Amino acid sequence: MKRPCRIASLGVDLVEFEKARAFYGEHRGRLAAILSPRERAYVTRGSRPERALAELLAAKEAAFKALGLPWMGLAGFRRISLRSRTPRRAMFRAGSRDVRVTFLSRRRFVVACAKAL
Amino acid sequence: MNNERQEIVKQVTQVVSQALRVDAAKVRLEASLIRDLGAESIDFLDIVFRLEKTFKIKIPKGELFPEKLLTDARFVADGCVTAAGLDELKKRLPSANWDEFSKSPLVSHLGDLFTVGMIADYLAGKLAVTKS
């Protein structure tokens, strides 16, 4: 039986795959500064790391917005971490709060919609 | 502007121009990365990493982007920076345009403070400390 929960707020973000590809190419050695070990494995294990990276960055940024947090630099990205992932959605944890994210992918970009629970 | 500062400004301009894929002529000192140059969060990450590489420094957590301060209830309330928060931010980022921000101190407007000049000033200070 599912626990009842109340959706608190929403956040949305879009990341272009081309930007994520350029970022991955330039800074793949620095991913530990912004991604957890599980997230890095998700990016590097797949056949299209730039798409995985775009999803994660869009999800985290959408989560910031849903949680009402300002952009807080590199450390801010590590505060929100991936807990589980299916093809169209993911669950993140930010401190004591869960954030559910759904993804919409198109040829050039991914949109993440975050619901802070 | 002395030679060292000129060189810092030149390198910051190059980094921002490359990261945001904009003409270097548009990267003026007073240009806001978000409002004027269209930077997004992935671009901020890119710029920080490029600056660290270019200047061979580490930008510690909380130094350029005061994340701990922004989650402190004394300094941020209901999406606005409090008077105490404003004082604290001014100490951390003295070269930002606080006059403009103070008129509407929304947390969501903080990103507009990050101008090319502000970043150059931060680096000039950091490199001066590193040398001494």
Coordinates of N, CA and C in Angstrom, one line a residue:
Chain A
M1 N 0.9 -1.2 0.0 CA 0.0 0.0 0.0 C 0.9 1.2 0.0
K2 N 0.6 2.2 -0.9 CA 1.5 3.4 -1.0 C 1.2 4.3 0.2
R3 N 2.2 4.9 0.7 CA 2.1 6.0 1.7 C 1.5 7.2 1.1
P4 N 0.5 7.8 1.7 CA 0.0 9.1 1.1 C 1.1 10.2 1.3
C5 N 1.2 11.0 0.2 CA 2.1 12.1 0.4 C 1.6 13.3 -0.4
R6 N 2.1 14.5 0.0 CA 1.6 15.7 -0.6 C 2.7 16.3 -1.4
I7 N 2.4 16.7 -2.6 CA 3.4 17.3 -3.5 C 3.5 18.8 -3.0
A8 N 4.8 19.2 -2.7 CA 5.0 20.5 -2.1 C 5.2 21.5 -3.2
S9 N 6.1 21.3 -4.1 CA 6.3 22.3 -5.2 C 7.0 21.7 -6.4
L10 N 7.0 22.4 -7.5 CA 7.6 21.9 -8.7 C 8.8 22.8 -9.2
G11 N 9.7 22.1 -9.9 CA 10.8 22.8 -10.6 C 11.0 22.2 -11.9
V12 N 11.4 23.0 -12.9 CA 11.6 22.5 -14.3 C 13.0 23.0 -14.8
D13 N 13.7 22.2 -15.5 CA 14.9 22.6 -16.1 C 15.2 21.9 -17.4
L14 N 15.9 22.5 -18.3 CA 16.2 21.9 -19.6 C 17.7 22.0 -19.8
V15 N 18.3 20.9 -20.3 CA 19.7 20.9 -20.7 C 19.9 20.4 -22.1
E16 N 20.6 21.1 -22.9 CA 20.9 20.6 -24.3 C 22.0 19.6 -24.3
F17 N 21.8 18.6 -25.1 CA 22.8 17.5 -25.1 C 24.1 18.0 -25.7
E18 N 24.1 18.9 -26.6 CA 25.3 19.4 -27.2 C 26.2 20.1 -26.1
K19 N 25.5 20.8 -25.2 CA 26.3 21.5 -24.1 C 26.8 20.4 -23.1
A20 N 26.0 19.4 -22.9 CA 26.5 18.3 -21.9 C 27.6 17.6 -22.6
R21 N 27.6 17.4 -23.9 CA 28.7 16.7 -24.6 C 30.0 17.5 -24.5
A22 N 29.9 18.8 -24.7 CA 31.1 19.6 -24.6 C 31.6 19.6 -23.2
F23 N 30.7 19.7 -22.2 CA 31.1 19.7 -20.8 C 31.8 18.4 -20.4
Y24 N 31.2 17.3 -20.9 CA 31.8 16.0 -20.6 C 33.2 15.8 -21.2
G25 N 33.3 16.3 -22.4 CA 34.6 16.2 -23.1 C 35.6 17.0 -22.4
E26 N 35.3 18.2 -21.9 CA 36.2 19.1 -21.3 C 36.5 18.8 -19.9
H27 N 35.6 18.3 -19.1 CA 35.7 18.1 -17.7 C 35.4 16.8 -17.1
R28 N 35.5 15.7 -17.9 CA 35.1 14.4 -17.4 C 35.9 14.0 -16.2
G29 N 37.1 14.5 -16.1 CA 37.9 14.2 -14.9 C 37.5 14.9 -13.6
R30 N 36.6 15.8 -13.7 CA 36.1 16.6 -12.6 C 34.7 16.3 -12.1
L31 N 34.2 15.2 -12.6 CA 32.8 14.9 -12.3 C 32.5 14.6 -10.8
A32 N 33.6 14.2 -10.1 CA 33.4 13.9 -8.7 C 33.1 15.1 -7.9
A33 N 33.4 16.3 -8.5 CA 33.0 17.5 -7.7 C 31.5 17.8 -7.7
I34 N 30.8 17.2 -8.7 CA 29.4 17.5 -8.8 C 28.5 16.3 -8.7
L35 N 29.1 15.1 -8.9 CA 28.3 13.9 -8.9 C 28.7 12.9 -7.9
S36 N 27.8 12.1 -7.3 CA 28.1 11.1 -6.3 C 28.7 9.9 -7.1
P37 N 29.3 8.9 -6.4 CA 29.9 7.7 -7.1 C 28.8 7.0 -7.9
R38 N 27.6 6.9 -7.4 CA 26.5 6.2 -8.1 C 26.2 7.0 -9.4
E39 N 26.1 8.3 -9.3 CA 25.8 9.1 -10.4 C 26.9 9.1 -11.5
R40 N 28.1 9.1 -11.0 CA 29.3 9.0 -12.0 C 29.2 7.6 -12.7
A41 N 28.8 6.6 -12.0 CA 28.7 5.3 -12.6 C 27.6 5.3 -13.6
Y42 N 26.5 5.9 -13.3 CA 25.4 6.0 -14.2 C 25.8 6.7 -15.5
V43 N 26.6 7.8 -15.4 CA 27.1 8.5 -16.6 C 28.1 7.7 -17.4
T44 N 29.1 7.2 -16.7 CA 30.2 6.6 -17.5 C 29.9 5.2 -18.0
R45 N 28.9 4.5 -17.4 CA 28.6 3.1 -17.8 C 27.8 3.0 -19.1
G46 N 27.0 4.0 -19.3 CA 26.1 4.0 -20.5 C 26.8 4.3 -21.8
S47 N 26.1 4.0 -22.9 CA 26.8 4.2 -24.2 C 26.7 5.7 -24.6
R48 N 25.9 6.5 -24.0 CA 25.8 7.9 -24.3 C 25.9 8.8 -23.0
P49 N 27.1 8.9 -22.6 CA 27.4 9.6 -21.3 C 26.9 11.0 -21.3
E50 N 26.9 11.7 -22.4 CA 26.5 13.1 -22.4 C 25.0 13.2 -22.2
R51 N 24.2 12.2 -22.6 CA 22.7 12.2 -22.3 C 22.5 12.0 -20.9
A52 N 23.2 11.0 -20.3 CA 23.0 10.7 -18.9 C 23.4 11.9 -18.0
L53 N 24.5 12.6 -18.4 CA 25.0 13.8 -17.7 C 24.0 14.9 -17.8
A54 N 23.4 15.1 -19.0 CA 22.4 16.1 -19.2 C 21.2 15.9 -18.3
E55 N 20.8 14.6 -18.2 CA 19.6 14.3 -17.4 C 19.9 14.6 -15.9
L56 N 21.1 14.2 -15.4 CA 21.4 14.4 -14.0 C 21.5 15.9 -13.7
L57 N 22.1 16.7 -14.6 CA 22.3 18.1 -14.3 C 20.9 18.8 -14.4
A58 N 20.1 18.4 -15.4 CA 18.7 19.0 -15.5 C 17.9 18.6 -14.2
A59 N 18.0 17.4 -13.8 CA 17.3 16.9 -12.6 C 17.7 17.7 -11.4
K60 N 19.0 17.9 -11.2 CA 19.4 18.6 -10.0 C 19.0 20.0 -10.0
E61 N 19.1 20.6 -11.2 CA 18.7 22.0 -11.3 C 17.2 22.2 -11.0
A62 N 16.4 21.3 -11.6 CA 15.0 21.3 -11.4 C 14.7 21.1 -9.9
A63 N 15.5 20.2 -9.2 CA 15.3 19.9 -7.8 C 15.5 21.2 -7.0
F64 N 16.6 21.9 -7.4 CA 16.9 23.2 -6.7 C 15.7 24.1 -6.7
K65 N 15.1 24.2 -7.9 CA 14.0 25.1 -8.1 C 12.8 24.6 -7.3
A66 N 12.5 23.3 -7.3 CA 11.4 22.7 -6.5 C 11.6 22.9 -5.0
L67 N 12.8 22.9 -4.6 CA 13.1 23.0 -3.2 C 13.2 24.5 -2.8
G68 N 13.2 25.4 -3.7 CA 13.3 26.8 -3.4 C 14.7 27.2 -3.1
L69 N 15.7 26.5 -3.5 CA 17.1 26.8 -3.2 C 17.7 27.6 -4.3
P70 N 18.6 28.5 -3.9 CA 19.3 29.2 -5.0 C 20.4 28.4 -5.5
W71 N 21.0 28.7 -6.6 CA 22.2 28.0 -7.1 C 23.3 28.2 -6.2
M72 N 23.9 27.1 -5.7 CA 24.9 27.3 -4.7 C 26.3 26.7 -5.1
G73 N 26.5 26.7 -6.4 CA 27.9 26.3 -6.8 C 28.0 24.8 -6.8
L74 N 29.3 24.3 -6.9 CA 29.6 22.9 -7.1 C 29.1 22.1 -5.9
A75 N 29.3 22.6 -4.7 CA 28.9 21.8 -3.5 C 27.4 21.6 -3.5
G76 N 26.6 22.6 -4.0 CA 25.2 22.5 -4.1 C 24.7 21.2 -4.8
F77 N 25.5 20.9 -5.9 CA 25.1 19.8 -6.7 C 25.3 18.5 -6.0
R78 N 26.3 18.5 -5.1 CA 26.5 17.2 -4.3 C 25.4 17.0 -3.2
R79 N 24.7 18.1 -2.9 CA 23.7 18.0 -1.8 C 22.5 17.2 -2.3
I80 N 22.3 17.2 -3.6 CA 21.1 16.5 -4.1 C 21.7 15.2 -4.8
S81 N 21.3 14.1 -4.3 CA 21.9 12.8 -4.9 C 20.8 11.8 -5.3
L82 N 21.2 11.1 -6.4 CA 20.3 10.1 -7.0 C 20.2 8.9 -6.1
R83 N 18.9 8.5 -6.0 CA 18.6 7.3 -5.2 C 18.2 6.2 -6.1
S84 N 17.4 6.4 -7.0 CA 17.0 5.3 -7.9 C 16.6 5.9 -9.3
R85 N 16.6 5.0 -10.3 CA 16.4 5.6 -11.7 C 15.7 4.5 -12.5
T86 N 14.7 4.9 -13.2 CA 14.0 4.1 -14.2 C 14.1 4.9 -15.5
P87 N 13.8 4.4 -16.7 CA 14.0 5.1 -17.9 C 13.3 6.5 -17.9
R88 N 12.1 6.7 -17.3 CA 11.4 8.0 -17.4 C 11.4 8.8 -16.2
R89 N 11.9 8.2 -15.0 CA 11.8 9.0 -13.8 C 13.0 8.6 -12.9
A90 N 13.2 9.4 -11.9 CA 14.2 9.2 -10.9 C 13.8 9.7 -9.5
M91 N 14.4 9.2 -8.5 CA 14.2 9.7 -7.1 C 15.5 10.2 -6.6
F92 N 15.4 11.5 -6.1 CA 16.6 12.1 -5.5 C 16.4 12.4 -4.1
R93 N 17.5 12.5 -3.3 CA 17.4 12.9 -1.9 C 18.1 14.2 -1.7
A94 N 17.5 15.1 -1.0 CA 18.1 16.4 -0.7 C 17.9 16.6 0.8
G95 N 19.0 16.3 1.6 CA 18.8 16.4 3.0 C 17.8 15.4 3.5
S96 N 16.7 16.0 4.1 CA 15.7 15.1 4.6 C 14.5 15.0 3.7
R97 N 14.6 15.5 2.5 CA 13.5 15.5 1.6 C 13.7 14.7 0.3
D98 N 12.7 14.1 -0.2 CA 12.7 13.4 -1.4 C 12.2 14.2 -2.5
V99 N 12.8 14.0 -3.7 CA 12.4 14.8 -4.9 C 12.2 13.8 -6.0
R100 N 11.0 13.8 -6.5 CA 10.7 12.9 -7.6 C 10.9 13.6 -9.0
V101 N 11.6 13.0 -9.9 CA 11.9 13.7 -11.2 C 11.4 12.9 -12.3
T102 N 10.7 13.5 -13.3 CA 10.4 12.8 -14.5 C 11.1 13.5 -15.6
F103 N 11.4 12.7 -16.7 CA 12.2 13.3 -17.8 C 11.4 13.2 -19.1
L104 N 11.6 14.2 -19.9 CA 11.1 14.2 -21.3 C 12.3 14.5 -22.2
S105 N 12.6 13.5 -23.0 CA 13.8 13.7 -23.9 C 13.4 13.9 -25.4
R106 N 14.0 14.8 -26.0 CA 13.9 15.1 -27.4 C 15.2 14.9 -28.1
R107 N 15.3 15.1 -29.4 CA 16.6 14.9 -30.1 C 17.7 15.7 -29.5
R108 N 17.4 17.0 -29.2 CA 18.5 17.9 -28.8 C 18.6 18.2 -27.3
F109 N 17.6 17.8 -26.5 CA 17.6 18.3 -25.1 C 16.8 17.3 -24.3
V110 N 17.0 17.5 -23.0 CA 16.1 16.8 -22.0 C 15.5 17.8 -21.1
V111 N 14.3 17.6 -20.7 CA 13.6 18.4 -19.7 C 13.4 17.6 -18.5
A112 N 13.7 18.1 -17.3 CA 13.4 17.4 -16.1 C 12.4 18.2 -15.3
C113 N 11.4 17.5 -14.8 CA 10.4 18.1 -13.9 C 10.5 17.5 -12.5
A114 N 10.7 18.3 -11.5 CA 11.0 17.8 -10.2 C 9.8 18.2 -9.3
K115 N 9.4 17.2 -8.5 CA 8.4 17.4 -7.5 C 9.0 17.2 -6.1
A116 N 9.0 18.2 -5.3 CA 9.6 18.1 -3.9 C 8.5 17.5 -3.1
L117 N 8.8 16.4 -2.4 CA 7.7 15.7 -1.6 C 7.8 16.1 -0.1
Chain B
M1 N 44.3 50.5 -14.6 CA 44.3 49.1 -14.3 C 45.7 48.6 -14.4
N2 N 46.3 48.0 -13.4 CA 47.7 47.5 -13.6 C 47.8 46.3 -14.5
N3 N 49.1 45.9 -14.8 CA 49.3 44.9 -15.8 C 48.7 43.5 -15.3
E4 N 48.9 43.2 -14.0 CA 48.4 41.9 -13.5 C 46.9 41.8 -13.6
R5 N 46.3 42.9 -13.2 CA 44.8 42.9 -13.3 C 44.3 42.8 -14.7
Q6 N 45.0 43.5 -15.6 CA 44.7 43.5 -17.0 C 44.8 42.1 -17.6
E7 N 45.8 41.4 -17.2 CA 46.0 40.0 -17.6 C 44.9 39.1 -17.1
I8 N 44.5 39.3 -15.8 CA 43.4 38.5 -15.2 C 42.1 38.8 -16.0
V9 N 41.8 40.0 -16.2 CA 40.6 40.4 -17.0 C 40.6 39.7 -18.3
K10 N 41.8 39.7 -19.0 CA 41.9 39.2 -20.3 C 41.6 37.7 -20.3
Q11 N 42.2 37.0 -19.3 CA 42.0 35.5 -19.2 C 40.5 35.2 -18.8
V12 N 40.0 36.0 -17.9 CA 38.6 35.7 -17.5 C 37.7 35.9 -18.7
T13 N 37.9 36.9 -19.5 CA 37.1 37.2 -20.7 C 37.2 36.0 -21.6
Q14 N 38.4 35.5 -21.8 CA 38.6 34.4 -22.7 C 37.8 33.1 -22.2
V15 N 37.9 32.9 -20.9 CA 37.2 31.7 -20.3 C 35.7 31.9 -20.5
V16 N 35.2 33.0 -20.2 CA 33.7 33.2 -20.3 C 33.3 33.1 -21.7
S17 N 34.1 33.7 -22.6 CA 33.8 33.7 -24.0 C 33.7 32.3 -24.6
Q18 N 34.7 31.5 -24.2 CA 34.8 30.1 -24.6 C 33.6 29.3 -24.0
A19 N 33.4 29.4 -22.7 CA 32.4 28.6 -22.1 C 31.0 28.9 -22.6
L20 N 30.7 30.2 -22.8 CA 29.4 30.6 -23.2 C 29.2 30.7 -24.7
R21 N 30.3 30.5 -25.4 CA 30.3 30.6 -26.9 C 29.8 31.9 -27.4
V22 N 30.3 33.0 -26.8 CA 29.9 34.3 -27.2 C 31.1 35.1 -27.6
D23 N 30.9 36.1 -28.5 CA 32.0 36.9 -28.9 C 32.7 37.6 -27.7
A24 N 34.0 37.6 -27.7 CA 34.7 38.2 -26.6 C 34.3 39.7 -26.4
A25 N 33.9 40.4 -27.5 CA 33.6 41.8 -27.5 C 32.3 42.0 -26.6
K26 N 31.5 41.0 -26.4 CA 30.3 41.1 -25.6 C 30.6 40.9 -24.1
V27 N 31.8 40.3 -23.8 CA 32.1 40.0 -22.5 C 32.7 41.2 -21.8
R28 N 31.9 42.2 -21.4 CA 32.4 43.4 -20.8 C 32.4 43.1 -19.3
L29 N 33.2 44.0 -18.6 CA 33.3 43.8 -17.2 C 32.0 43.9 -16.4
E30 N 31.1 44.7 -16.9 CA 29.8 44.9 -16.2 C 28.7 43.9 -16.6
A31 N 29.1 43.1 -17.6 CA 28.1 42.1 -18.1 C 27.8 41.0 -17.1
S32 N 26.5 40.8 -16.8 CA 26.0 39.8 -15.9 C 26.1 38.5 -16.7
L33 N 26.6 37.4 -16.1 CA 26.7 36.2 -16.8 C 25.4 35.6 -17.1
I34 N 24.4 35.8 -16.3 CA 23.1 35.2 -16.5 C 22.2 36.2 -17.4
R35 N 22.1 37.4 -16.9 CA 21.2 38.4 -17.5 C 21.7 38.8 -18.9
D36 N 23.0 39.1 -19.0 CA 23.5 39.7 -20.3 C 24.1 38.6 -21.2
L37 N 24.7 37.6 -20.6 CA 25.4 36.6 -21.5 C 24.7 35.3 -21.6
G38 N 23.5 35.1 -20.9 CA 22.7 33.9 -21.0 C 23.2 32.7 -20.4
A39 N 24.1 32.8 -19.4 CA 24.6 31.6 -18.7 C 23.6 30.8 -18.0
E40 N 23.7 29.5 -18.1 CA 22.9 28.6 -17.3 C 23.7 27.9 -16.3
S41 N 23.1 27.0 -15.5 CA 23.8 26.4 -14.4 C 25.0 25.6 -14.9
I42 N 24.8 24.8 -16.0 CA 25.9 24.0 -16.5 C 27.1 24.9 -17.0
D43 N 26.7 26.1 -17.4 CA 27.8 27.1 -17.8 C 28.6 27.6 -16.6
F44 N 27.9 27.8 -15.5 CA 28.6 28.2 -14.3 C 29.6 27.1 -13.9
L45 N 29.2 25.9 -13.9 CA 30.1 24.8 -13.6 C 31.3 24.8 -14.6
D46 N 31.0 24.9 -15.8 CA 32.0 25.0 -16.9 C 33.0 26.1 -16.6
I47 N 32.5 27.3 -16.3 CA 33.3 28.5 -16.0 C 34.2 28.2 -14.8
V48 N 33.6 27.7 -13.7 CA 34.4 27.5 -12.5 C 35.6 26.5 -12.8
F49 N 35.3 25.4 -13.5 CA 36.3 24.4 -13.8 C 37.4 25.1 -14.7
R50 N 37.0 25.8 -15.7 CA 37.9 26.5 -16.6 C 38.8 27.5 -15.9
L51 N 38.2 28.2 -14.9 CA 39.0 29.2 -14.2 C 40.0 28.5 -13.3
E52 N 39.6 27.4 -12.7 CA 40.6 26.7 -11.8 C 41.8 26.2 -12.7
K53 N 41.4 25.7 -13.9 CA 42.5 25.2 -14.8 C 43.4 26.3 -15.3
T54 N 42.8 27.4 -15.7 CA 43.5 28.6 -16.3 C 44.4 29.2 -15.2
F55 N 43.9 29.4 -14.0 CA 44.7 30.1 -13.0 C 45.4 29.2 -12.1
K56 N 45.2 27.9 -12.3 CA 45.9 26.9 -11.5 C 45.6 27.1 -10.0
I57 N 44.3 27.2 -9.7 CA 43.9 27.4 -8.3 C 42.7 26.5 -8.0
K58 N 42.4 26.4 -6.8 CA 41.1 25.7 -6.4 C 40.2 26.7 -5.8
I59 N 39.0 26.7 -6.3 CA 38.0 27.6 -5.7 C 37.2 26.8 -4.7
P60 N 37.5 27.1 -3.4 CA 36.9 26.2 -2.3 C 35.4 26.4 -2.3
K61 N 34.8 25.3 -1.8 CA 33.3 25.4 -1.6 C 33.0 26.6 -0.7
G62 N 32.0 27.3 -1.1 CA 31.5 28.4 -0.2 C 32.2 29.7 -0.4
E63 N 33.3 29.7 -1.2 CA 34.0 30.9 -1.3 C 33.4 31.8 -2.4
L64 N 33.3 31.4 -3.6 CA 32.7 32.2 -4.7 C 31.2 32.2 -4.6
F65 N 30.7 31.0 -4.3 CA 29.2 30.9 -4.2 C 28.9 30.5 -2.7
P66 N 28.4 31.4 -1.9 CA 28.3 31.2 -0.5 C 27.1 30.3 -0.1
E67 N 27.3 29.0 -0.5 CA 26.1 28.1 -0.3 C 25.6 28.0 1.1
K68 N 26.6 27.9 2.1 CA 26.1 27.7 3.5 C 25.3 28.9 4.0
L69 N 25.7 30.0 3.6 CA 25.1 31.2 4.0 C 23.6 31.2 3.5
L70 N 23.4 30.7 2.3 CA 22.1 30.8 1.7 C 21.1 29.8 2.2
T71 N 21.6 28.9 3.1 CA 20.7 27.9 3.7 C 20.6 28.2 5.2
D72 N 21.1 29.4 5.6 CA 21.1 29.8 7.0 C 19.9 30.6 7.2
A73 N 19.0 30.2 8.2 CA 17.7 31.0 8.4 C 17.9 32.4 8.9
R74 N 19.1 32.7 9.4 CA 19.4 34.1 9.8 C 19.6 35.0 8.6
F75 N 20.0 34.4 7.5 CA 20.4 35.2 6.4 C 19.4 35.2 5.2
V76 N 18.6 34.1 5.2 CA 17.6 34.0 4.1 C 16.3 33.6 4.7
A77 N 15.2 34.4 4.4 CA 13.9 34.1 4.9 C 12.8 34.4 3.8
D78 N 12.0 33.4 3.6 CA 10.9 33.6 2.6 C 11.4 34.0 1.3
G79 N 12.5 33.4 0.8 CA 13.0 33.7 -0.5 C 13.8 35.0 -0.6
C80 N 13.9 35.8 0.5 CA 14.6 37.0 0.5 C 15.9 37.0 1.4
V81 N 16.9 37.7 1.0 CA 18.1 37.9 1.8 C 17.8 38.9 2.9
T82 N 18.0 38.5 4.2 CA 17.8 39.4 5.3 C 18.9 40.5 5.3
A83 N 18.7 41.5 6.2 CA 19.7 42.5 6.4 C 21.0 41.9 6.9
A84 N 20.9 40.9 7.8 CA 22.1 40.3 8.3 C 22.8 39.5 7.1
G85 N 21.9 38.9 6.3 CA 22.5 38.1 5.2 C 23.2 39.0 4.2
L86 N 22.6 40.2 4.0 CA 23.2 41.2 3.1 C 24.6 41.6 3.6
D87 N 24.7 41.9 4.9 CA 26.0 42.3 5.5 C 27.0 41.2 5.3
E88 N 26.6 40.0 5.5 CA 27.5 38.8 5.4 C 27.9 38.6 3.9
L89 N 27.0 38.8 3.0 CA 27.3 38.6 1.6 C 28.3 39.7 1.1
K90 N 28.1 40.9 1.6 CA 29.0 42.0 1.3 C 30.4 41.8 1.7
K91 N 30.5 41.1 2.8 CA 31.9 40.8 3.3 C 32.5 39.7 2.4
R92 N 31.7 38.8 1.9 CA 32.2 37.7 1.1 C 32.5 38.1 -0.3
L93 N 31.6 39.0 -0.8 CA 31.7 39.4 -2.2 C 31.7 40.9 -2.3
P94 N 32.8 41.6 -1.9 CA 32.8 43.0 -1.8 C 32.6 43.8 -3.1
S95 N 33.0 43.1 -4.2 CA 33.0 43.9 -5.4 C 31.7 43.7 -6.2
A96 N 30.7 43.0 -5.7 CA 29.4 42.9 -6.3 C 28.6 44.2 -6.2
N97 N 27.6 44.4 -7.1 CA 26.8 45.6 -7.1 C 25.7 45.4 -6.1
W98 N 25.9 45.7 -4.8 CA 24.9 45.5 -3.8 C 23.9 46.6 -3.8
D99 N 24.2 47.8 -4.3 CA 23.2 48.8 -4.3 C 21.9 48.4 -5.1
E100 N 22.2 47.8 -6.2 CA 21.1 47.4 -7.1 C 20.3 46.2 -6.5
F101 N 21.1 45.3 -5.9 CA 20.5 44.1 -5.3 C 19.6 44.4 -4.1
S102 N 20.1 45.4 -3.3 CA 19.4 45.7 -2.1 C 18.0 46.3 -2.3
K103 N 17.8 46.8 -3.5 CA 16.4 47.3 -3.8 C 15.4 46.2 -3.9
S104 N 15.8 45.0 -4.3 CA 14.9 43.9 -4.3 C 15.8 42.6 -4.0
P105 N 16.0 42.4 -2.7 CA 17.0 41.3 -2.3 C 16.4 39.9 -2.4
L106 N 15.9 39.5 -3.5 CA 15.4 38.2 -3.7 C 16.5 37.2 -3.9
V107 N 16.5 36.1 -3.3 CA 17.5 35.0 -3.5 C 17.6 34.7 -5.0
S108 N 16.5 34.7 -5.6 CA 16.5 34.3 -7.1 C 17.2 35.4 -7.9
H109 N 17.5 36.6 -7.4 CA 18.2 37.6 -8.1 C 19.7 37.6 -7.9
L110 N 20.2 36.7 -7.0 CA 21.6 36.7 -6.6 C 22.5 36.4 -7.8
G111 N 22.0 35.5 -8.7 CA 22.8 35.1 -9.8 C 23.2 36.3 -10.7
D112 N 22.3 37.4 -10.7 CA 22.6 38.6 -11.5 C 23.8 39.3 -11.0
L113 N 24.3 39.0 -9.8 CA 25.4 39.7 -9.3 C 26.7 39.3 -9.9
F114 N 26.7 38.1 -10.4 CA 27.9 37.5 -11.0 C 28.2 38.1 -12.3
T115 N 29.0 39.1 -12.3 CA 29.5 39.8 -13.5 C 30.9 39.4 -13.8
V116 N 31.3 39.7 -15.0 CA 32.7 39.4 -15.4 C 33.7 40.1 -14.5
G117 N 33.4 41.4 -14.2 CA 34.3 42.2 -13.3 C 34.3 41.6 -11.9
M118 N 33.2 41.1 -11.4 CA 33.2 40.6 -10.1 C 34.1 39.3 -10.0
I119 N 34.0 38.5 -11.0 CA 34.8 37.3 -11.0 C 36.3 37.7 -11.1
A120 N 36.6 38.7 -12.0 CA 38.0 39.1 -12.1 C 38.5 39.6 -10.8
D121 N 37.7 40.4 -10.1 CA 38.1 41.0 -8.8 C 38.3 39.8 -7.7
Y122 N 37.5 38.9 -7.7 CA 37.6 37.7 -6.8 C 39.0 37.0 -7.1
L123 N 39.3 36.8 -8.4 CA 40.5 36.1 -8.7 C 41.7 36.9 -8.4
A124 N 41.6 38.2 -8.6 CA 42.7 39.1 -8.3 C 43.1 39.0 -6.8
G125 N 42.0 39.0 -6.0 CA 42.2 38.9 -4.6 C 42.8 37.6 -4.2
K126 N 42.3 36.5 -4.8 CA 42.7 35.2 -4.5 C 44.2 35.0 -4.9
L127 N 44.5 35.5 -6.1 CA 45.9 35.3 -6.5 C 46.9 36.2 -5.7
A128 N 46.4 37.3 -5.2 CA 47.3 38.1 -4.4 C 47.6 37.4 -3.1
V129 N 46.6 36.8 -2.5 CA 46.7 36.1 -1.3 C 47.6 34.9 -1.5
T130 N 47.5 34.2 -2.6 CA 48.3 33.0 -2.9 C 49.8 33.4 -3.0
K131 N 50.0 34.6 -3.6 CA 51.4 35.0 -3.8 C 52.1 35.4 -2.5
S132 N 51.3 36.0 -1.6 CA 51.9 36.6 -0.3 C 52.3 35.5 0.7

